[in-house]
Amino acid sequence: MYELNLPTAVCVPGSIVEREVIEGYVAARRFLTRTPLRLHLGCGTVLLDGWVNVDVGGTPDLTLDLRYGLPFPDASVDRIHSEHMFEHLRLADGQLLMTEAYRVLRPGGVMRLGMPDLESILGRYSSPDWRDQPWIQDQAFGWVDSRVAFINVSFRGWEHQYLYNESELRLRLGRVGFAQVQRVGWGESSHSDLTGLETRPETDLIVEAVR
Ligand SMILES: C[S@@+](CC[C@H](N)C(=O)[O-])C[C@H]1O[C@@H](n2cnc3c(N)ncnc32)[C@H](O)[C@@H]1O
């Protein structure tokens, strides 16, 4: 057994959140013997072999609300991967999850985060080619007929809560202890089990942070 690491900020004793967190710890137990232990956070419908696919909805391997932390012991996880998930968390929730990632990763463990890049969104906003991106061509976004509509959707659409650029992501990762953060290319990594993971062309800010 290991000690429960209940995030005190969200865990009022006896509350529904506390019960949910404890249930998460119980559900996570079956993965603790995996070697290596790899977590895929906010997996959606992308279920990766060899990874514990985690999401709050759908049919993942492990159902968790990631705002309440990671129900794994300290220094027990080898890899964390997440694509297009952190921008769905408010800054405080994102910082808590980064803190948790740092806690559960083994020394030398790596977290790979991919998300839209605020810098390229702002670049597009200022460019005459702002329409030139695949998602805007989708019929559902036929109403996005101006650059102002485009920038509003980027910030507020898809339940986005907080957009990062590279320096912001480095700042937030650094605040929780990640000293070694490297920007990497789409699908590329010096770690063989972190190559070829991205599925979305619009994932254009990708970093690997080493514990
Ligand atoms: C834009 S989707 C990305 C899904 C997948 N990674 C992909 O690239 O197709 C964001 C995912 O994050 C999940 N998510 C958002 N907030 C979450 C939370 N608090 N806890 C767990 N998952 C969350 C959503 O349920 C959703 O599946």
mmCIF file of C-alpha atoms and ligand atoms in Angstrom:
data_model
loop_
_atom_site.group_PDB
_atom_site.id
_atom_site.type_symbol
_atom_site.label_atom_id
_atom_site.label_comp_id
_atom_site.label_asym_id
_atom_site.label_seq_id
_atom_site.Cartn_x
_atom_site.Cartn_y
_atom_site.Cartn_z
ATOM 1 C CA MET A 1 0.000 0.000 0.000
ATOM 2 C CA TYR A 2 1.042 3.579 -0.452
ATOM 3 C CA GLU A 3 -0.230 6.778 1.038
ATOM 4 C CA LEU A 4 -3.130 8.501 -0.707
ATOM 5 C CA ASN A 5 -2.036 11.814 -2.101
ATOM 6 C CA LEU A 6 -5.258 13.791 -1.935
ATOM 7 C CA PRO A 7 -4.927 17.311 -3.339
ATOM 8 C CA THR A 8 -6.035 19.251 -0.247
ATOM 9 C CA ALA A 9 -7.215 22.228 -2.301
ATOM 10 C CA VAL A 10 -10.038 20.197 -3.857
ATOM 11 C CA CYS A 11 -10.591 17.447 -1.296
ATOM 12 C CA VAL A 12 -13.051 18.423 1.392
ATOM 13 C CA PRO A 13 -13.262 15.388 3.732
ATOM 14 C CA GLY A 14 -16.440 13.408 3.076
ATOM 15 C CA SER A 15 -17.157 15.249 -0.180
ATOM 16 C CA ILE A 16 -18.069 13.719 -3.536
ATOM 17 C CA VAL A 17 -14.673 14.813 -4.848
ATOM 18 C CA GLU A 18 -12.890 12.958 -2.065
ATOM 19 C CA ARG A 19 -14.890 9.823 -2.860
ATOM 20 C CA GLU A 20 -14.080 10.186 -6.562
ATOM 21 C CA VAL A 21 -10.362 10.567 -5.779
ATOM 22 C CA ILE A 22 -10.364 7.489 -3.532
ATOM 23 C CA GLU A 23 -12.179 5.494 -6.243
ATOM 24 C CA GLY A 24 -9.466 6.619 -8.664
ATOM 25 C CA TYR A 25 -6.772 5.219 -6.370
ATOM 26 C CA VAL A 26 -8.614 1.920 -6.121
ATOM 27 C CA ALA A 27 -9.102 1.699 -9.915
ATOM 28 C CA ALA A 28 -5.459 2.605 -10.592
ATOM 29 C CA ARG A 29 -4.125 -0.244 -8.433
ATOM 30 C CA ARG A 30 -4.415 -2.792 -11.219
ATOM 31 C CA PHE A 31 -1.873 -0.894 -13.320
ATOM 32 C CA LEU A 32 0.809 -0.510 -10.649
ATOM 33 C CA THR A 33 2.693 -3.656 -11.617
ATOM 34 C CA ARG A 34 3.169 -2.545 -15.214
ATOM 35 C CA THR A 35 6.757 -2.080 -16.289
ATOM 36 C CA PRO A 36 7.188 0.356 -17.845
ATOM 37 C CA LEU A 37 4.201 2.288 -16.572
ATOM 38 C CA ARG A 38 3.043 4.792 -19.188
ATOM 39 C CA LEU A 39 0.091 7.165 -18.778
ATOM 40 C CA HIS A 40 -1.817 8.678 -21.701
ATOM 41 C CA LEU A 41 -3.790 11.585 -20.221
ATOM 42 C CA GLY A 42 -6.964 12.912 -21.846
ATOM 43 C CA CYS A 43 -6.891 10.103 -24.398
ATOM 44 C CA GLY A 44 -10.371 10.699 -25.866
ATOM 45 C CA THR A 45 -10.912 7.980 -28.476
ATOM 46 C CA VAL A 46 -7.171 7.481 -29.064
ATOM 47 C CA LEU A 47 -6.442 4.274 -27.160
ATOM 48 C CA LEU A 48 -2.738 3.454 -27.300
ATOM 49 C CA ASP A 49 -1.394 -0.065 -26.816
ATOM 50 C CA GLY A 50 1.064 -0.349 -23.937
ATOM 51 C CA TRP A 51 -0.282 2.774 -22.270
ATOM 52 C CA VAL A 52 -2.829 3.345 -19.499
ATOM 53 C CA ASN A 53 -5.329 5.469 -21.413
ATOM 54 C CA VAL A 54 -6.966 7.937 -19.027
ATOM 55 C CA ASP A 55 -9.936 10.243 -19.526
ATOM 56 C CA VAL A 56 -12.905 11.628 -17.637
ATOM 57 C CA GLY A 57 -15.293 10.352 -20.325
ATOM 58 C CA GLY A 58 -15.583 7.707 -23.037
ATOM 59 C CA THR A 59 -14.219 4.213 -22.515
ATOM 60 C CA PRO A 60 -10.616 4.641 -21.366
ATOM 61 C CA ASP A 61 -8.634 2.073 -19.349
ATOM 62 C CA LEU A 62 -8.895 4.368 -16.338
ATOM 63 C CA THR A 63 -11.635 6.938 -15.748
ATOM 64 C CA LEU A 64 -10.334 9.936 -13.822
ATOM 65 C CA ASP A 65 -11.015 13.610 -13.500
ATOM 66 C CA LEU A 66 -7.459 14.821 -13.923
ATOM 67 C CA ARG A 67 -8.211 18.050 -12.034
ATOM 68 C CA TYR A 68 -7.943 15.928 -8.899
ATOM 69 C CA GLY A 69 -4.454 14.591 -9.482
ATOM 70 C CA LEU A 70 -2.898 11.271 -10.412
ATOM 71 C CA PRO A 71 -3.657 8.273 -8.169
ATOM 72 C CA PHE A 72 -0.192 6.763 -8.431
ATOM 73 C CA PRO A 73 2.644 6.505 -5.911
ATOM 74 C CA ASP A 74 5.630 8.852 -5.986
ATOM 75 C CA ALA A 75 8.276 7.967 -8.610
ATOM 76 C CA SER A 76 6.241 5.085 -10.079
ATOM 77 C CA VAL A 77 5.593 6.253 -13.677
ATOM 78 C CA ASP A 78 7.998 6.088 -16.622
ATOM 79 C CA ARG A 79 6.208 8.123 -19.283
ATOM 80 C CA ILE A 80 3.337 10.558 -19.543
ATOM 81 C CA HIS A 81 1.845 11.603 -22.873
ATOM 82 C CA SER A 82 -0.973 14.019 -23.510
ATOM 83 C CA GLU A 83 -2.244 15.577 -26.723
ATOM 84 C CA HIS A 84 -4.734 18.445 -26.782
ATOM 85 C CA MET A 85 -5.755 18.131 -23.158
ATOM 86 C CA PHE A 86 -3.945 20.745 -21.057
ATOM 87 C CA GLU A 87 -5.663 23.630 -22.868
ATOM 88 C CA HIS A 88 -8.942 22.181 -21.546
ATOM 89 C CA LEU A 89 -7.856 22.773 -17.950
ATOM 90 C CA ARG A 90 -7.909 26.086 -16.121
ATOM 91 C CA LEU A 91 -4.436 27.324 -15.225
ATOM 92 C CA ALA A 92 -4.700 26.253 -11.556
ATOM 93 C CA ASP A 93 -5.885 22.769 -12.562
ATOM 94 C CA GLY A 94 -3.130 22.508 -15.159
ATOM 95 C CA GLN A 95 -0.521 23.492 -12.562
ATOM 96 C CA LEU A 96 -1.874 20.914 -10.130
ATOM 97 C CA LEU A 97 -1.684 18.216 -12.805
ATOM 98 C CA MET A 98 1.888 19.236 -13.705
ATOM 99 C CA THR A 99 2.798 19.046 -9.998
ATOM 100 C CA GLU A 100 1.274 15.604 -9.849
ATOM 101 C CA ALA A 101 3.107 14.521 -13.003
ATOM 102 C CA TYR A 102 6.402 15.607 -11.451
ATOM 103 C CA ARG A 103 5.587 13.667 -8.276
ATOM 104 C CA VAL A 104 4.648 10.387 -9.964
ATOM 105 C CA LEU A 105 7.415 10.330 -12.602
ATOM 106 C CA ARG A 106 10.535 8.383 -11.766
ATOM 107 C CA PRO A 107 13.793 10.335 -11.925
ATOM 108 C CA GLY A 108 14.640 10.329 -15.647
ATOM 109 C CA GLY A 109 10.963 9.787 -16.539
ATOM 110 C CA VAL A 110 9.600 11.931 -19.355
ATOM 111 C CA MET A 111 6.330 13.802 -19.867
ATOM 112 C CA ARG A 112 5.449 14.682 -23.463
ATOM 113 C CA LEU A 113 2.810 17.399 -23.878
ATOM 114 C CA GLY A 114 1.287 18.432 -27.205
ATOM 115 C CA MET A 115 -1.207 21.257 -27.676
ATOM 116 C CA PRO A 116 -2.116 24.175 -29.940
ATOM 117 C CA ASP A 117 0.474 26.947 -29.888
ATOM 118 C CA LEU A 118 -0.873 30.369 -28.889
ATOM 119 C CA GLU A 119 2.003 31.920 -30.844
ATOM 120 C CA SER A 120 0.921 30.332 -34.124
ATOM 121 C CA ILE A 121 -2.727 31.209 -33.431
ATOM 122 C CA LEU A 122 -1.720 34.868 -32.985
ATOM 123 C CA GLY A 123 0.458 34.610 -36.088
ATOM 124 C CA ARG A 124 -2.507 33.369 -38.098
ATOM 125 C CA TYR A 125 -4.733 36.100 -36.683
ATOM 126 C CA SER A 126 -2.320 38.689 -38.072
ATOM 127 C CA SER A 127 -1.921 36.935 -41.409
ATOM 128 C CA PRO A 128 -4.036 37.344 -44.572
ATOM 129 C CA ASP A 129 -4.023 33.511 -44.686
ATOM 130 C CA TRP A 130 -5.911 33.079 -41.386
ATOM 131 C CA ARG A 131 -8.523 30.901 -43.152
ATOM 132 C CA ASP A 132 -5.858 28.492 -44.282
ATOM 133 C CA GLN A 133 -6.292 25.744 -41.665
ATOM 134 C CA PRO A 134 -8.100 22.412 -41.921
ATOM 135 C CA TRP A 135 -10.637 22.797 -39.094
ATOM 136 C CA ILE A 136 -12.063 26.041 -40.518
ATOM 137 C CA GLN A 137 -12.892 24.168 -43.742
ATOM 138 C CA ASP A 138 -15.200 21.900 -41.692
ATOM 139 C CA GLN A 139 -18.881 22.676 -42.332
ATOM 140 C CA ALA A 140 -19.506 23.068 -38.592
ATOM 141 C CA PHE A 141 -17.251 26.137 -38.644
ATOM 142 C CA GLY A 142 -18.843 27.700 -41.737
ATOM 143 C CA TRP A 143 -19.882 30.607 -39.499
ATOM 144 C CA VAL A 144 -16.236 31.519 -38.756
ATOM 145 C CA ASP A 145 -16.124 34.241 -41.400
ATOM 146 C CA SER A 146 -13.764 36.799 -39.863
ATOM 147 C CA ARG A 147 -10.423 36.819 -38.074
ATOM 148 C CA VAL A 148 -12.159 38.006 -34.892
ATOM 149 C CA ALA A 149 -14.501 35.010 -35.018
ATOM 150 C CA PHE A 150 -11.429 32.832 -35.559
ATOM 151 C CA ILE A 151 -9.522 34.170 -32.539
ATOM 152 C CA ASN A 152 -12.611 33.905 -30.318
ATOM 153 C CA VAL A 153 -13.116 30.271 -31.284
ATOM 154 C CA SER A 154 -9.454 29.559 -30.623
ATOM 155 C CA PHE A 155 -9.712 30.889 -27.057
ATOM 156 C CA ARG A 156 -13.241 29.851 -26.178
ATOM 157 C CA GLY A 157 -14.180 27.002 -28.521
ATOM 158 C CA TRP A 158 -14.029 23.302 -27.604
ATOM 159 C CA GLU A 159 -14.213 24.340 -23.925
ATOM 160 C CA HIS A 160 -10.670 25.678 -24.078
ATOM 161 C CA GLN A 161 -9.648 27.174 -20.747
ATOM 162 C CA TYR A 162 -6.032 28.273 -21.107
ATOM 163 C CA LEU A 163 -3.774 28.474 -24.158
ATOM 164 C CA TYR A 164 0.008 28.202 -23.896
ATOM 165 C CA ASN A 165 2.950 29.302 -25.965
ATOM 166 C CA GLU A 166 6.397 27.799 -25.517
ATOM 167 C CA SER A 167 7.647 30.252 -22.892
ATOM 168 C CA GLU A 168 4.444 29.971 -20.853
ATOM 169 C CA LEU A 169 4.619 26.181 -20.926
ATOM 170 C CA ARG A 170 8.286 26.288 -19.856
ATOM 171 C CA LEU A 171 7.403 28.747 -17.069
ATOM 172 C CA ARG A 172 4.572 26.578 -15.718
ATOM 173 C CA LEU A 173 6.576 23.351 -15.958
ATOM 174 C CA GLY A 174 9.560 25.056 -14.309
ATOM 175 C CA ARG A 175 7.391 26.273 -11.418
ATOM 176 C CA VAL A 176 6.579 22.674 -10.452
ATOM 177 C CA GLY A 177 10.172 21.468 -10.737
ATOM 178 C CA PHE A 178 10.754 20.420 -14.365
ATOM 179 C CA ALA A 179 14.196 21.909 -15.058
ATOM 180 C CA GLN A 180 14.827 20.109 -18.337
ATOM 181 C CA VAL A 181 12.244 20.967 -21.000
ATOM 182 C CA GLN A 182 12.884 20.519 -24.710
ATOM 183 C CA ARG A 183 10.679 21.521 -27.631
ATOM 184 C CA VAL A 184 10.353 18.655 -30.085
ATOM 185 C CA GLY A 185 8.828 18.068 -33.517
ATOM 186 C CA TRP A 186 5.500 16.421 -34.371
ATOM 187 C CA GLY A 187 5.897 12.668 -33.940
ATOM 188 C CA GLU A 188 9.614 12.995 -33.206
ATOM 189 C CA SER A 189 11.532 11.997 -30.102
ATOM 190 C CA SER A 190 14.883 10.645 -29.029
ATOM 191 C CA HIS A 191 12.883 8.175 -26.873
ATOM 192 C CA SER A 192 11.608 5.367 -29.086
ATOM 193 C CA ASP A 193 8.358 4.924 -27.126
ATOM 194 C CA LEU A 194 7.531 8.627 -27.539
ATOM 195 C CA THR A 195 7.800 8.725 -31.338
ATOM 196 C CA GLY A 196 4.770 8.776 -33.629
ATOM 197 C CA LEU A 197 2.282 9.609 -30.877
ATOM 198 C CA GLU A 198 0.637 12.780 -32.200
ATOM 199 C CA THR A 199 -2.556 12.365 -34.209
ATOM 200 C CA ARG A 200 -3.610 15.967 -34.863
ATOM 201 C CA PRO A 201 -2.001 18.293 -37.422
ATOM 202 C CA GLU A 202 -2.944 21.274 -35.226
ATOM 203 C CA THR A 203 -0.747 19.987 -32.373
ATOM 204 C CA ASP A 204 2.061 22.444 -32.991
ATOM 205 C CA LEU A 205 3.472 23.041 -29.510
ATOM 206 C CA ILE A 206 5.112 19.858 -28.259
ATOM 207 C CA VAL A 207 7.600 19.575 -25.419
ATOM 208 C CA GLU A 208 9.271 16.812 -23.483
ATOM 209 C CA ALA A 209 9.937 17.524 -19.815
ATOM 210 C CA VAL A 210 12.322 15.279 -17.912
ATOM 211 C CA ARG A 211 11.902 14.580 -14.186
HETATM 212 C C1 LIG B 1 -9.663 17.671 -27.464
HETATM 213 S S1 LIG B 1 -9.880 16.148 -26.641
HETATM 214 C C2 LIG B 1 -8.371 15.307 -27.107
HETATM 215 C C3 LIG B 1 -8.505 13.824 -27.100
HETATM 216 C C4 LIG B 1 -7.291 13.081 -27.654
HETATM 217 N N1 LIG B 1 -6.123 13.333 -26.864
HETATM 218 C C5 LIG B 1 -7.059 13.489 -29.080
HETATM 219 O O1 LIG B 1 -6.046 14.171 -29.351
HETATM 220 O O2 LIG B 1 -7.901 13.151 -29.927
HETATM 221 C C6 LIG B 1 -9.605 16.545 -24.928
HETATM 222 C C7 LIG B 1 -9.778 15.351 -24.031
HETATM 223 O O3 LIG B 1 -9.417 15.731 -22.708
HETATM 224 C C8 LIG B 1 -10.347 15.157 -21.832
HETATM 225 N N2 LIG B 1 -10.409 15.956 -20.609
HETATM 226 C C9 LIG B 1 -10.710 17.264 -20.483
HETATM 227 N N3 LIG B 1 -10.730 17.624 -19.193
HETATM 228 C C10 LIG B 1 -10.427 16.504 -18.482
HETATM 229 C C11 LIG B 1 -10.311 16.214 -17.091
HETATM 230 N N4 LIG B 1 -10.531 17.168 -16.178
HETATM 231 N N5 LIG B 1 -9.985 14.965 -16.719
HETATM 232 C C12 LIG B 1 -9.781 13.991 -17.647
HETATM 233 N N6 LIG B 1 -9.887 14.202 -18.966
HETATM 234 C C13 LIG B 1 -10.215 15.441 -19.385
HETATM 235 C C14 LIG B 1 -11.672 15.204 -22.583
HETATM 236 O O4 LIG B 1 -12.624 14.305 -22.052
HETATM 237 C C15 LIG B 1 -11.223 14.857 -23.981
HETATM 238 O O5 LIG B 1 -11.264 13.480 -24.240
#
